JSON list of C-alpha atoms in Angstrom, two decimals:
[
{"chain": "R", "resi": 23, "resn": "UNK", "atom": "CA", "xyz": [23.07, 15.79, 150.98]},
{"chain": "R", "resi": 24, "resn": "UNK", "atom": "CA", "xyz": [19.87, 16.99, 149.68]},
{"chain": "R", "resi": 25, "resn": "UNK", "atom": "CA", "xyz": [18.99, 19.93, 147.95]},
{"chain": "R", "resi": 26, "resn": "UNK", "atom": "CA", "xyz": [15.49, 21.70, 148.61]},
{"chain": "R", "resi": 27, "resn": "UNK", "atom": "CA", "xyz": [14.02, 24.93, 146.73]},
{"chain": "R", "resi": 28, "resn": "UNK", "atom": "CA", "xyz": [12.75, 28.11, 148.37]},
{"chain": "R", "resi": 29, "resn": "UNK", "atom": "CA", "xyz": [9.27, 28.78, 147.71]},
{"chain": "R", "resi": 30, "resn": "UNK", "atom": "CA", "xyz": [8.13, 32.53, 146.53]},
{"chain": "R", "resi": 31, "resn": "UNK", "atom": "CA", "xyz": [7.94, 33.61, 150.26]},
{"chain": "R", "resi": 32, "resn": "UNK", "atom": "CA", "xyz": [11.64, 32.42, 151.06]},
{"chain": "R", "resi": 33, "resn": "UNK", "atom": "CA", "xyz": [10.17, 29.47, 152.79]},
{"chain": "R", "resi": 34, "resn": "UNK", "atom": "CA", "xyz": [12.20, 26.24, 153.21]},
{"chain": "R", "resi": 35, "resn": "UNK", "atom": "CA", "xyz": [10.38, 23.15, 153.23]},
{"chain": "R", "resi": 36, "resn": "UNK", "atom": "CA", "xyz": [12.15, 20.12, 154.87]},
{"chain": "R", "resi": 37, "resn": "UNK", "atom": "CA", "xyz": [11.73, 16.70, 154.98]},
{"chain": "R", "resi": 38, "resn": "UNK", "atom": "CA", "xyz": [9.07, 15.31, 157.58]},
{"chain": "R", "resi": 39, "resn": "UNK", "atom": "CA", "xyz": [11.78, 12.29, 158.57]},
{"chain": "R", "resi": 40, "resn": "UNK", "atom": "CA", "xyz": [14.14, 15.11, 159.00]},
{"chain": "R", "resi": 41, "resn": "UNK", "atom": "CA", "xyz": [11.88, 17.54, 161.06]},
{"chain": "R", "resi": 42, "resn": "UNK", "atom": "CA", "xyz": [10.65, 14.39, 163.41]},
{"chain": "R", "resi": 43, "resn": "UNK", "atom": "CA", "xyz": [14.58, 13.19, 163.81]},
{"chain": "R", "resi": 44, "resn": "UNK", "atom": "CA", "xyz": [16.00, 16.38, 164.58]},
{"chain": "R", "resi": 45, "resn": "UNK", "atom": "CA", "xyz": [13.25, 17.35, 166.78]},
{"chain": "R", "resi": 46, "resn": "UNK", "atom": "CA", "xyz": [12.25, 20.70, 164.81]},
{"chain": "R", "resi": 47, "resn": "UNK", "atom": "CA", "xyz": [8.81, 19.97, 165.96]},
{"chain": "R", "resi": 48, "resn": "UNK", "atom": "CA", "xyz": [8.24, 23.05, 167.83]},
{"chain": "R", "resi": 49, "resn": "UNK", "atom": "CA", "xyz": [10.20, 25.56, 166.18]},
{"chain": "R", "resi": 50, "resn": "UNK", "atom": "CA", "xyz": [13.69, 25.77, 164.99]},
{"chain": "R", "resi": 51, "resn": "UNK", "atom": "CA", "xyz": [16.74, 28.80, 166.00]},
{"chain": "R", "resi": 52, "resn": "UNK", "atom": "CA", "xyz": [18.28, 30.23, 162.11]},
{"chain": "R", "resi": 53, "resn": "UNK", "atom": "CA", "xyz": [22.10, 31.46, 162.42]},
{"chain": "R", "resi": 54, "resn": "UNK", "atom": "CA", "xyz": [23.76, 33.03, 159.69]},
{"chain": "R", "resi": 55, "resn": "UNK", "atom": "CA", "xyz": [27.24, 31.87, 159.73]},
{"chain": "R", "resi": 56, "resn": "UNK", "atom": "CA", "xyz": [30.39, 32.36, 157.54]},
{"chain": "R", "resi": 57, "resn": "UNK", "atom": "CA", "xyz": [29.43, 29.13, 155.51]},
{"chain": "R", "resi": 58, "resn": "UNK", "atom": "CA", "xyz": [25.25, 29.73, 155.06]},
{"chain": "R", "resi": 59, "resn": "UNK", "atom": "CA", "xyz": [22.90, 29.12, 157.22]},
{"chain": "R", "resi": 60, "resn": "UNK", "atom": "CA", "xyz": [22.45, 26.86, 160.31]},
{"chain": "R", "resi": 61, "resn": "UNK", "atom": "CA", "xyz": [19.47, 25.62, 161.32]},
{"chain": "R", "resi": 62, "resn": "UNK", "atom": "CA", "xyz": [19.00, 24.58, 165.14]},
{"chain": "R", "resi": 63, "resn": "UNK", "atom": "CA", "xyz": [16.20, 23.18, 166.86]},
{"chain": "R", "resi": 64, "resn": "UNK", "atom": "CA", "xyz": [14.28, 25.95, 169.06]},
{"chain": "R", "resi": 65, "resn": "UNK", "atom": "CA", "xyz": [14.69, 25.20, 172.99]},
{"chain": "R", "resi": 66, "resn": "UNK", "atom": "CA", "xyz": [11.20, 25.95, 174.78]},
{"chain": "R", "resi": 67, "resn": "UNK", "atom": "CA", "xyz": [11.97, 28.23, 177.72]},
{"chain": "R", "resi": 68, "resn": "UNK", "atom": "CA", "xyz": [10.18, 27.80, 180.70]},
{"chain": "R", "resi": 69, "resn": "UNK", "atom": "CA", "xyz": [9.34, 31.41, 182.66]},
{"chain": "R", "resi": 70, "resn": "UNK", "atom": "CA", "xyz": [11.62, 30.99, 185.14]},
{"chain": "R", "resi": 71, "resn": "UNK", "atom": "CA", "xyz": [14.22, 31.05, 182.14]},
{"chain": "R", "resi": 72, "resn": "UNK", "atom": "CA", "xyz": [12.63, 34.34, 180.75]},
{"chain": "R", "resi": 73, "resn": "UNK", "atom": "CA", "xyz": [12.63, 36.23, 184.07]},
{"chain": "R", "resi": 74, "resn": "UNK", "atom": "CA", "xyz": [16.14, 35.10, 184.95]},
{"chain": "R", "resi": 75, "resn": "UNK", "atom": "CA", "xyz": [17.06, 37.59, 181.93]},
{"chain": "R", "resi": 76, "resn": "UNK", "atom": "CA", "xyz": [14.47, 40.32, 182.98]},
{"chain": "R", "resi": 77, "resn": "UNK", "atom": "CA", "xyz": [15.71, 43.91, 183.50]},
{"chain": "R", "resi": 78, "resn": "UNK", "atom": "CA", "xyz": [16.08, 45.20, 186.89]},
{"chain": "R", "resi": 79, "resn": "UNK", "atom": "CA", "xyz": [14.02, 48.18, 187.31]},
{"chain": "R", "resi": 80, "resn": "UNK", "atom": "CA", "xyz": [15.74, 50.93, 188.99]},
{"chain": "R", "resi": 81, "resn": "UNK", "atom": "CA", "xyz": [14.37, 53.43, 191.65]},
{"chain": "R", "resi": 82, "resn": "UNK", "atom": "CA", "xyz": [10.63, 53.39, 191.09]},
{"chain": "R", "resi": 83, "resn": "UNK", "atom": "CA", "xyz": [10.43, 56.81, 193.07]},
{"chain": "R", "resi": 84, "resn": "UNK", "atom": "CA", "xyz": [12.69, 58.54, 190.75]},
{"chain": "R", "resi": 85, "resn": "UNK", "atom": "CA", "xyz": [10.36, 57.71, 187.75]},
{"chain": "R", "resi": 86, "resn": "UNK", "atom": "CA", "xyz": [8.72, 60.96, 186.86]},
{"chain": "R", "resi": 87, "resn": "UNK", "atom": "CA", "xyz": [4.81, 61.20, 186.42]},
{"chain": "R", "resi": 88, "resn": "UNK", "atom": "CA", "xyz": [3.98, 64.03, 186.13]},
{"chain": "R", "resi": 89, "resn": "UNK", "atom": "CA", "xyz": [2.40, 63.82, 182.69]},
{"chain": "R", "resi": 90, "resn": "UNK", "atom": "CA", "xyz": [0.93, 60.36, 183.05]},
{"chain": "R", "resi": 91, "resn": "UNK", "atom": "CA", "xyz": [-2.97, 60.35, 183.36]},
{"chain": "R", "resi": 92, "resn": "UNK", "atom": "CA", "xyz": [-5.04, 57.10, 183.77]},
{"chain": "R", "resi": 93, "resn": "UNK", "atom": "CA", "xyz": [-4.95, 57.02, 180.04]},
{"chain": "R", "resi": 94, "resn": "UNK", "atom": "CA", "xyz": [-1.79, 56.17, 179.73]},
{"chain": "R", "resi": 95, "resn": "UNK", "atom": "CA", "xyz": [-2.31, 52.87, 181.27]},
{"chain": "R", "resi": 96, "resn": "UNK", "atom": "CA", "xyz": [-2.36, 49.53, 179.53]},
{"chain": "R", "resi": 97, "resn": "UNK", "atom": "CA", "xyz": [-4.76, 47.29, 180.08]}
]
């Protein structure tokens, strides 16, 4: 076991051999449990992923616009 300090910003450094043998490399998944904290490396999704998960839209003629102007757009 080894036993690291949070900086001022809550911050947790980790050993570089740890980061490069866990494969925290691109980002890492936190997940408060009953018995602390468990840190997990991050999976990259690819966009198929993210759109597998995307909400359906509903009845696009039922939307109502009557108060949307060309302003309201985002660009």
């Amino acid at each position: 076991m080894k036993t690291v300090s949070l900086e001022t910003d809550y911050k947790i450094k980790l050993p570089l051999d740890w980061v490069k043998e866990l494969g925290l490399e691109s980002g890492v998944v936190i997940e408060r449990t009953v018995d602390g904290i468990l840190i997990r490396p991050y999976a990259p999704q690819t966009w198929d992923d993210i759109y597998t998960e995307k909400l359906k839209m509903g009845n696009p003629s039922a939307l109502d616009l009557s108060e949307v102007s060309g302003d309201a757009l985002i660009l």
